[in-house]
XYZ file of C-alpha atoms in Angstrom:
572
model
C 17.546 -9.118 -6.394
C 20.212 -9.044 -3.704
C 19.036 -5.521 -2.907
C 16.229 -7.202 -0.963
C 18.804 -8.057 1.708
C 20.539 -4.672 1.810
C 18.958 -3.722 5.115
C 19.736 -7.073 6.778
C 23.339 -7.568 5.680
C 24.558 -9.179 8.896
C 21.717 -11.676 8.922
C 22.240 -12.410 5.216
C 25.993 -12.915 5.787
C 25.221 -15.308 8.646
C 22.920 -17.199 6.301
C 25.773 -17.523 3.751
C 28.121 -18.744 6.485
C 25.579 -21.359 7.593
C 25.185 -22.357 3.937
C 28.923 -22.941 3.611
C 28.830 -25.113 6.737
C 25.903 -27.181 5.407
C 27.606 -27.556 2.014
C 30.860 -28.722 3.594
C 29.042 -31.271 5.753
C 27.035 -32.505 2.749
C 30.225 -33.175 0.757
C 31.912 -34.695 3.829
C 29.196 -37.369 3.889
C 30.597 -38.820 0.664
C 34.062 -39.300 2.223
C 32.579 -40.908 5.344
C 30.548 -43.358 3.212
C 33.634 -44.195 1.159
C 35.722 -45.001 4.230
C 32.921 -47.018 5.847
C 32.383 -49.160 2.726
C 36.118 -49.722 2.208
C 36.430 -50.814 5.851
C 33.572 -53.292 5.343
C 35.053 -54.668 2.091
C 38.509 -55.008 3.746
C 36.889 -56.678 6.793
C 38.702 -54.199 9.044
C 36.489 -54.170 12.145
C 38.670 -51.727 14.066
C 38.567 -49.178 11.272
C 34.821 -49.805 10.873
C 34.264 -49.089 14.585
C 36.161 -45.811 14.314
C 34.172 -44.797 11.243
C 30.930 -45.727 12.987
C 31.720 -43.296 15.826
C 32.712 -40.651 13.264
C 29.406 -41.173 11.418
C 27.368 -40.787 14.619
C 29.226 -37.590 15.496
C 28.698 -36.330 11.958
C 24.945 -36.898 12.208
C 24.733 -34.914 15.446
C 26.725 -32.008 13.983
C 24.769 -32.117 10.704
C 21.439 -32.024 12.553
C 22.491 -29.045 14.703
C 23.920 -27.078 11.771
C 20.912 -27.834 9.519
C 18.421 -26.679 12.162
C 20.363 -23.475 12.818
C 20.667 -22.830 9.072
C 16.925 -23.327 8.568
C 16.105 -20.921 11.421
C 18.479 -18.271 10.060
C 17.007 -18.646 6.560
C 13.458 -18.197 7.894
C 14.561 -15.085 9.739
C 16.166 -13.666 6.593
C 12.922 -14.260 4.642
C 10.778 -12.605 7.310
C 13.131 -9.640 7.652
C 13.499 -9.087 3.894
C 9.726 -9.104 3.302
C 9.096 -6.925 6.346
C 11.639 -4.376 5.112
C 10.188 -4.438 1.590
C 6.653 -4.003 2.908
C 7.790 -1.113 5.105
C 9.496 0.558 2.139
C 6.391 0.201 -0.038
C 4.131 1.440 2.767
C 6.318 4.486 3.288
C 6.413 5.153 -0.446
C 2.629 4.967 -0.717
C 1.947 7.084 2.357
C 4.522 9.699 1.356
C 2.566 10.525 -1.799
C 0.575 13.692 -1.929
C -3.145 13.613 -2.768
C -2.439 14.179 -6.426
C -0.130 11.161 -6.821
C -1.948 8.937 -4.330
C -5.077 9.128 -6.472
C -3.261 7.833 -9.556
C -3.951 4.298 -8.316
C -6.953 2.876 -6.544
C -6.896 1.741 -2.923
C -7.308 -1.841 -4.128
C -4.045 -1.577 -6.098
C -2.211 -0.563 -2.942
C -3.881 -3.329 -0.932
C -2.962 -5.894 -3.574
C 0.651 -4.684 -3.611
C 0.952 -5.023 0.169
C -0.684 -8.467 0.266
C -0.792 -10.434 -2.986
C 2.413 -9.030 -4.469
C 4.311 -9.448 -1.207
C 3.338 -13.101 -1.175
C 4.507 -13.477 -4.780
C 7.866 -11.875 -3.976
C 8.318 -14.095 -0.938
C 7.404 -17.336 -2.689
C 8.883 -16.595 -6.111
C 11.959 -14.544 -5.300
C 13.164 -14.464 -1.704
C 12.766 -18.139 -0.807
C 13.970 -19.487 -4.211
C 16.920 -17.063 -4.200
C 18.081 -18.127 -0.742
C 17.707 -21.781 -1.673
C 19.602 -21.193 -4.901
C 22.490 -19.650 -2.983
C 22.498 -22.534 -0.509
C 22.457 -25.196 -3.201
C 24.982 -23.303 -5.328
C 27.457 -23.667 -2.458
C 26.739 -27.398 -2.235
C 27.093 -27.682 -6.021
C 30.483 -25.934 -6.077
C 31.929 -28.101 -3.306
C 30.507 -31.268 -4.890
C 31.959 -30.298 -8.295
C 35.438 -29.788 -6.813
C 35.198 -33.140 -5.022
C 34.081 -34.948 -8.215
C 37.015 -33.607 -10.203
C 39.265 -34.682 -7.336
C 37.993 -38.244 -7.598
C 37.759 -38.431 -11.430
C 38.238 -35.793 -14.125
C 36.114 -37.904 -16.512
C 33.169 -37.993 -14.125
C 33.534 -34.289 -13.478
C 33.450 -33.538 -17.213
C 30.335 -35.687 -17.699
C 28.569 -33.886 -14.875
C 29.438 -30.453 -16.280
C 28.169 -31.466 -19.745
C 24.894 -32.560 -18.237
C 24.739 -29.290 -16.335
C 24.668 -27.325 -19.589
C 21.655 -29.334 -20.803
C 19.905 -28.957 -17.457
C 20.263 -25.196 -17.763
C 19.265 -24.786 -21.413
C 16.022 -26.763 -21.413
C 14.147 -25.190 -18.475
C 15.476 -21.678 -19.154
C 13.643 -21.642 -22.490
C 10.353 -21.108 -20.650
C 11.619 -18.603 -18.065
C 10.590 -15.471 -19.978
C 7.120 -16.793 -20.680
C 6.665 -17.706 -17.019
C 7.534 -14.119 -16.094
C 4.835 -12.739 -18.391
C 2.246 -15.135 -17.008
C 3.229 -14.345 -13.430
C 2.802 -10.635 -14.135
C -0.615 -11.335 -15.642
C -1.507 -13.257 -12.479
C -0.438 -10.316 -10.294
C -2.550 -7.925 -12.399
C -5.574 -10.221 -12.125
C -5.103 -10.397 -8.335
C -5.214 -6.591 -8.205
C -8.425 -6.564 -10.261
C -10.004 -9.168 -7.994
C -9.019 -7.211 -4.873
C -10.497 -4.064 -6.422
C -13.879 -5.600 -7.229
C -14.090 -7.365 -3.841
C -13.387 -4.102 -2.018
C -15.899 -2.273 -4.218
C -18.709 -4.799 -3.780
C -18.197 -5.200 -0.035
C -18.150 -1.411 0.435
C -21.405 -1.168 -1.534
C -23.061 -4.109 0.203
C -25.954 -1.997 1.461
C -26.782 -0.792 -2.044
C -26.568 -4.301 -3.482
C -28.805 -5.716 -0.750
C -31.379 -2.944 -1.168
C -31.485 -3.490 -4.948
C -31.586 -7.287 -4.560
C -28.331 -7.703 -6.511
C -26.464 -9.924 -4.038
C -26.723 -12.980 -6.297
C -25.441 -11.000 -9.268
C -22.548 -9.639 -7.207
C -21.752 -13.155 -6.054
C -21.576 -14.304 -9.673
C -19.310 -11.385 -10.562
C -16.934 -12.244 -7.726
C -16.966 -15.918 -8.700
C -16.082 -14.960 -12.284
C -13.164 -12.802 -11.126
C -12.033 -15.550 -8.760
C -12.053 -18.026 -11.643
C -9.985 -15.588 -13.687
C -7.403 -15.366 -10.878
C -7.243 -19.153 -10.631
C -6.903 -19.429 -14.425
C -4.002 -16.941 -14.552
C -2.238 -18.682 -11.678
C -2.670 -22.114 -13.258
C -1.304 -20.791 -16.561
C 1.876 -19.711 -14.749
C 2.023 -22.868 -12.630
C 1.755 -25.096 -15.720
C 4.968 -23.665 -17.114
C 6.623 -23.875 -13.714
C 5.644 -27.564 -13.553
C 7.107 -28.084 -17.045
C 10.343 -26.414 -15.984
C 10.551 -28.449 -12.796
C 9.773 -31.663 -14.696
C 12.480 -31.026 -17.272
C 15.007 -30.280 -14.550
C 14.040 -33.418 -12.649
C 14.287 -35.670 -15.717
C 17.665 -34.252 -16.721
C 18.912 -34.730 -13.184
C 17.844 -38.384 -13.145
C 19.445 -39.013 -16.559
C 22.682 -37.420 -15.397
C 22.826 -39.491 -12.204
C 22.153 -42.732 -14.081
C 24.856 -41.893 -16.632
C 27.306 -41.148 -13.812
C 26.481 -44.434 -12.096
C 27.005 -46.441 -15.296
C 30.339 -44.813 -16.118
C 31.568 -45.203 -12.524
C 30.439 -48.859 -12.521
C 32.505 -49.527 -15.646
C 35.559 -47.966 -13.969
C 35.083 -50.174 -10.900
C 34.724 -53.306 -13.053
C 37.963 -52.411 -14.829
C 39.694 -52.119 -11.484
C 40.401 -48.433 -11.984
C 38.332 -47.424 -8.966
C 37.487 -48.867 -5.534
C 33.945 -49.778 -4.580
C 34.037 -47.182 -1.776
C 34.967 -44.536 -4.302
C 31.934 -45.587 -6.387
C 29.695 -44.961 -3.400
C 31.367 -41.601 -2.744
C 30.915 -40.515 -6.359
C 27.273 -41.581 -6.358
C 26.756 -39.571 -3.170
C 28.531 -36.557 -4.697
C 26.566 -36.858 -7.939
C 23.404 -36.462 -5.896
C 24.940 -33.446 -4.173
C 25.796 -32.144 -7.679
C 22.552 -32.892 -9.528
C 19.997 -32.064 -6.837
C 21.260 -28.489 -6.324
C 21.327 -27.895 -10.072
C 17.776 -29.233 -10.410
C 16.570 -27.002 -7.587
C 18.390 -23.979 -8.997
C 16.919 -24.640 -12.436
C 13.465 -24.803 -10.872
C 14.092 -21.610 -8.930
C 15.429 -19.467 -11.781
C 12.144 -19.349 -13.754
C 10.303 -18.504 -10.521
C 12.745 -15.681 -9.766
C 12.438 -14.353 -13.328
C 8.658 -14.604 -13.066
C 8.590 -12.540 -9.892
C 10.942 -9.846 -11.238
C 8.185 -7.666 -12.827
C 6.202 -7.750 -9.595
C 9.263 -6.743 -7.580
C 9.955 -3.917 -10.029
C 6.422 -2.609 -9.576
C 6.807 -2.728 -5.786
C 10.063 -0.817 -5.994
C 8.317 1.888 -8.014
C 5.621 2.124 -5.347
C 8.336 2.281 -2.699
C 9.852 5.406 -4.223
C 8.221 8.646 -3.032
C 6.497 10.331 -5.973
C 7.869 13.834 -6.604
C 5.395 16.397 -5.369
C 4.394 19.371 -7.456
C 4.864 21.407 -4.277
C 8.620 21.632 -3.833
C 8.898 24.936 -2.013
C 10.588 25.341 1.345
C 9.416 28.711 2.595
C 7.660 28.791 5.952
C 4.078 30.024 5.362
C 2.707 32.979 7.247
C -0.999 33.671 7.326
C -1.477 37.040 8.978
C -3.268 39.052 6.299
C -4.925 37.389 3.302
C -5.220 34.589 0.771
C -5.443 35.662 -2.870
C -6.678 33.551 -5.777
C -5.304 35.223 -8.913
C -6.769 34.020 -12.247
C -6.800 30.385 -11.077
C -7.783 27.787 -13.680
C -7.940 24.044 -13.185
C -9.508 20.908 -14.618
C -9.264 17.242 -13.642
C -9.151 16.615 -17.394
C -7.525 19.133 -19.727
C -10.552 19.351 -22.002
C -13.006 19.909 -19.120
C -12.000 22.919 -16.969
C -13.640 23.246 -13.574
C -12.199 26.630 -12.618
C -11.691 29.313 -15.270
C -9.666 32.377 -14.339
C -11.106 32.571 -10.831
C -9.998 35.490 -8.655
C -10.857 36.295 -5.049
C -9.319 37.663 -1.843
C -9.971 36.128 1.585
C -9.040 38.191 4.643
C -7.689 36.525 7.762
C -10.149 36.168 10.608
C -13.231 36.631 8.430
C -15.939 34.143 7.513
C -16.887 33.190 3.966
C -19.689 31.063 2.575
C -19.400 29.568 -0.919
C -22.671 28.960 -2.751
C -23.566 27.949 -6.270
C -24.916 25.134 -8.376
C -23.437 21.659 -8.051
C -20.391 21.307 -10.276
C -19.516 25.004 -10.334
C -16.139 24.353 -8.678
C -16.717 25.111 -4.979
C -15.084 21.942 -3.634
C -12.307 22.108 -6.221
C -11.469 25.625 -5.067
C -10.989 24.644 -1.420
C -9.089 21.514 -2.425
C -6.571 23.662 -4.249
C -6.261 25.847 -1.165
C -5.620 22.706 0.896
C -2.769 21.791 -1.504
C -4.457 18.658 -2.842
C -3.508 19.446 -6.452
C -0.494 21.341 -7.781
C -1.316 21.390 -11.493
C -3.383 24.563 -11.547
C -2.759 27.691 -13.613
C -2.646 31.147 -12.110
C -1.570 31.784 -8.530
C -2.721 31.094 -4.985
C -0.884 33.418 -2.602
C -0.811 33.272 1.175
C 0.387 36.629 2.464
C 1.971 37.323 -0.919
C 3.836 33.994 -1.294
C 2.654 31.558 -3.978
C 1.598 28.123 -2.745
C 4.196 26.285 -4.873
C 7.014 28.143 -3.109
C 5.813 27.235 0.384
C 6.606 24.158 2.453
C 3.373 22.304 1.755
C 3.543 20.289 4.993
C 3.637 23.539 6.933
C 0.705 24.809 4.873
C -1.302 21.750 5.917
C -0.553 22.604 9.540
C -2.665 25.732 9.031
C -5.709 24.137 7.354
C -8.419 21.850 8.746
C -11.151 20.428 6.532
C -14.499 18.872 7.407
C -16.038 17.040 4.463
C -19.600 15.899 3.930
C -18.627 12.213 4.095
C -16.635 12.093 7.321
C -14.171 9.193 7.393
C -13.907 7.409 10.726
C -11.321 4.794 11.554
C -12.280 1.486 13.124
C -10.959 2.735 16.460
C -12.257 4.471 19.564
C -14.121 7.739 19.480
C -11.148 9.358 21.241
C -8.727 8.162 18.554
C -10.987 9.440 15.781
C -10.822 12.933 17.239
C -7.183 13.035 18.349
C -5.742 10.589 15.781
C -3.387 9.349 18.492
C -2.092 12.805 19.455
C -2.141 14.322 22.950
C -4.097 17.455 23.823
C -4.772 19.420 26.964
C -8.055 19.093 28.848
C -8.958 22.610 27.780
C -8.628 21.729 24.099
C -10.656 18.560 24.555
C -13.424 20.411 26.379
C -13.502 23.160 23.753
C -13.610 20.738 20.799
C -16.303 18.539 22.350
C -18.457 21.545 23.257
C -18.249 23.397 19.935
C -18.839 20.238 17.880
C -21.655 19.045 20.131
C -20.017 15.676 20.790
C -20.487 16.313 24.524
C -24.266 16.125 23.975
C -24.270 12.434 23.086
C -21.005 11.052 24.404
C -22.465 10.016 27.753
C -25.155 7.953 26.024
C -22.940 5.697 23.895
C -21.557 3.112 26.257
C -17.949 3.820 27.164
C -17.706 7.487 26.298
C -14.514 8.428 24.483
C -13.373 4.792 24.705
C -16.336 3.598 22.623
C -15.360 1.650 19.514
C -17.070 3.322 16.549
C -16.849 0.322 14.180
C -15.814 0.224 10.538
C -16.504 3.615 8.932
C -18.287 4.598 12.151
C -21.036 2.024 11.610
C -22.049 2.102 15.299
C -22.849 5.809 15.184
C -25.503 7.855 13.464
C -24.677 10.124 10.541
C -25.008 13.206 12.705
C -22.739 11.751 15.397
C -20.104 10.913 12.816
C -20.222 14.456 11.465
C -19.873 15.975 14.918
C -16.782 13.835 15.518
C -15.304 15.096 12.249
C -15.909 18.691 13.355
C -14.260 17.992 16.724
C -11.261 16.473 14.939
C -10.921 19.578 12.767
C -11.070 22.156 15.544
C -9.086 20.427 18.302
C -5.864 21.469 16.548
C -6.934 25.129 16.654
C -5.655 25.837 13.159
C -6.199 29.342 11.774
C -8.107 28.212 8.655
C -11.129 25.895 8.746
C -12.966 24.616 5.667
C -16.457 23.152 5.975
C -17.083 21.344 2.692
C -20.782 20.760 3.326
C -19.462 19.563 6.674
C -22.775 20.054 8.519
C -25.088 18.605 5.884
C -25.413 15.291 7.745
C -26.972 16.925 10.799
C -30.369 18.603 11.167
C -30.784 22.300 10.373
C -30.843 23.410 14.000
C -27.740 21.414 14.912
C -25.930 22.681 11.814
C -26.819 26.222 12.774
C -25.569 25.661 16.325
C -22.241 24.241 15.099
C -21.671 27.000 12.560
C -22.663 29.662 15.064
C -20.106 28.285 17.539
C -17.430 28.258 14.859
C -18.224 31.798 13.792
C -17.599 32.975 17.350
C -14.025 31.651 17.439
C -11.622 34.554 17.512
C -9.064 34.891 14.709
C -10.494 31.885 12.795
C -10.833 32.153 9.034
C -13.880 30.058 8.143
C -14.769 28.968 4.606
C -18.081 27.117 4.349
C -19.528 25.376 1.299
C -23.250 24.943 1.698
C -26.512 24.400 -0.145
C -28.453 25.805 2.809
C -29.529 29.253 1.633
C -31.572 30.310 4.647
C -31.107 34.053 5.142
C -30.695 33.716 8.926
C -27.685 31.452 8.295
C -26.038 33.338 5.429
C -26.312 36.676 7.265
C -23.994 35.286 9.952
C -21.100 35.255 7.465
C -19.024 38.299 6.625
C -18.999 37.520 2.911
C -20.981 35.417 0.444
C -19.082 34.136 -2.598
C -21.453 33.168 -5.402
C -19.810 30.828 -7.926
C -20.947 30.049 -11.441
C -19.165 28.219 -14.264
C -15.865 28.077 -12.382
C -15.697 31.748 -11.443
C -16.643 33.998 -8.547
C -19.523 35.834 -10.161
C -20.560 37.905 -7.171
C -19.023 38.693 -3.802
C -20.391 40.664 -0.872
C -22.574 40.453 2.216
C -25.856 38.577 1.980
C -27.994 41.700 2.149
C -25.838 43.520 -0.404
C -26.129 40.678 -2.911
C -29.887 40.421 -2.427
C -30.233 44.171 -2.937
C -28.163 43.905 -6.107
C -30.736 41.504 -7.580
C -28.067 39.747 -9.645
C -27.125 36.119 -10.110
C -27.064 35.220 -6.426
C -30.521 36.674 -5.779
C -31.928 34.739 -8.752
C -30.180 31.559 -7.623
C -31.560 31.835 -4.102
C -35.052 32.599 -5.375
C -34.953 29.564 -7.666
C -33.714 27.316 -4.853
C -36.396 28.599 -2.520
C -39.004 27.913 -5.175
C -37.737 24.345 -5.680
C -37.686 23.750 -1.928
C -41.356 24.859 -1.621
C -43.258 23.365 -4.582
C -46.572 23.423 -2.730
C -46.417 27.167 -2.182
C -45.521 27.696 -5.855
C -48.481 25.612 -6.968
C -50.783 27.592 -4.680
C -49.629 30.770 -6.321
C-alpha cells in the first residue's frame, strides 16, 4: 500500500511530520486541562491566569498546525492518485494491438474512473488517516501509562477486542468491494455500447428497452455497493460501540481512584481526555482497515494494468525496406480452431501497387493487419528485405506503414489535428496531403477551415469528408508503404478513383489496396492483382493476365458483375 506514495516521498514525509505535530498537540491538551482544573480546585487565580494564556496560545498553534496538516494530506491524496492514474494510463497505452484488445475500452475507462475513485476513498484517504491517528494513539498510550499503569492496561485490553470484532468482516468486505468494482465495469461497458449505438436504437424504436437495460444495470451497481457498505457500516458500528464501552470503563475506574484519594481531579480530566485520544484513533483505524482490505483487489488490478504487457515483437533490428516483403507459408487464426490464413505465400516488390480482392472473410484484412504488426502469434514468416518481422524493432516498422481503414476514426478535435495528430509539417507536405486526398476541395466550405471542430467521431462531417481526412492523415507522413483497407469505400466511385489514381502516381510508394470494386478501369491501374480464397493467395498477376487465364479471379469477377446487375441478367 505504501508503494502508492513512492513517487511523492518528500510530500509523504512532510505529511508524517505534520501528523507527529498534530499528535503531540492533541496529547498536550490533556496536560493543559489537568493544570487548568487543578488551578481552579486550588483557587489559585495567578496560576489560572497563566494557564489561560497558555490555553489561548495552544489553540492558535493547534489551529495553524491542523490547517497545514489538512492541506498537506489533501495534496498527498491528489498526487498519489494522479501518479497512479498516470502509471495505469501509460501501461494501457504501451500495449500493442494484440494485448490492448484483451480488454474492452469500457474496462479501461472504468479502471481510470470508477476504480481510481475506489482506491482514493477506500485506500489512500483511510491509509493516511490511519497513519495520523496511529501517531495520536501511540502518544496517548504512552501518556496513559505515565499517569496510571492500571488504566493503560485496561485500554490495551479493550484495544484487542476493538480489533478482533470488526476484523472478522474485513475479508468479506474485500470480496464485496471487488464485486462492486466488476459491476461498475459492466455498467460502464453497456452505457458506452448503448450510447455509441444510439442511432440504431432510435431507428429501431428500442430507446425505451435500452433505458430499461441501463436502469437494471444501474440497480445492480447500487445493489453491489450497498452490499459492501452494509458490512462497512457493521464494522464501523462495532468499532464505535467498543470505543464507547472502553471510554465508560476508563471513566468509572478513574472515578474510583479519585474517590479513594489515589488521583487528583485534574488527573481524572487528563485521563478522560487521553482516553478519547486513545479510543477515537483506534475506532477510526478499525473502520479504515476493512476499507483498505476491500480496496486491495482493485488496487492489484490497477497495478496489473499499469505494467506494460510483453509484446510478441521483441526484436531490435532497424528495418530496411528497399526491395521486397515476403509472406512465407503464413497461417493465422483469431481462434485456434478457426484459421483465417492457411499457408499463405506472396512477394510484394517495393514501389509497386497491389490490389487484394476476394470474398468477404477470405483473410484480406487479416493479412494487412499482420503486415502492420497488429498480431504476433502467426505461424510462418513475414520478411522485410530478408529480416523476419519478429526480429525487427516493431516501432520502427510502424514508422514505415500507414493504414486507411473503411471506418475512419476521427478525434473530437479540429480538422487540422485529425490530419497532423499534433505534429508539425512543412507547407509543402500539407499542400500535397490536402490535394491528393481531396480535402482541399471542401475545406473552404466548412466554416473555419483547418480549425473547424469535427465533433465526436467526426459527426459534423459527411462520410466522404471523414474518409478524405483519413487519407490525408495517412499520406502526410510520406511513409513508403500505404495500406488502403477499403479506405475509399465511403466516397463515390469517381472520387475513389481520383484518390487512388493520385496515390498510384506517387513515386516509390508501395500501395496495397483492399477493395470490392472490381471495375476493370480501376484494377488495370494496379501492377498486380492478388486474388484470395480460403486464406490463401489463389492467383496473382496483372488484371488482364488473370482475366485471360479464366481461373478463379475471372469467375469471381463475373459473378460479382452479375450480382451487381440483376436487371441485365433477368433480361438475358
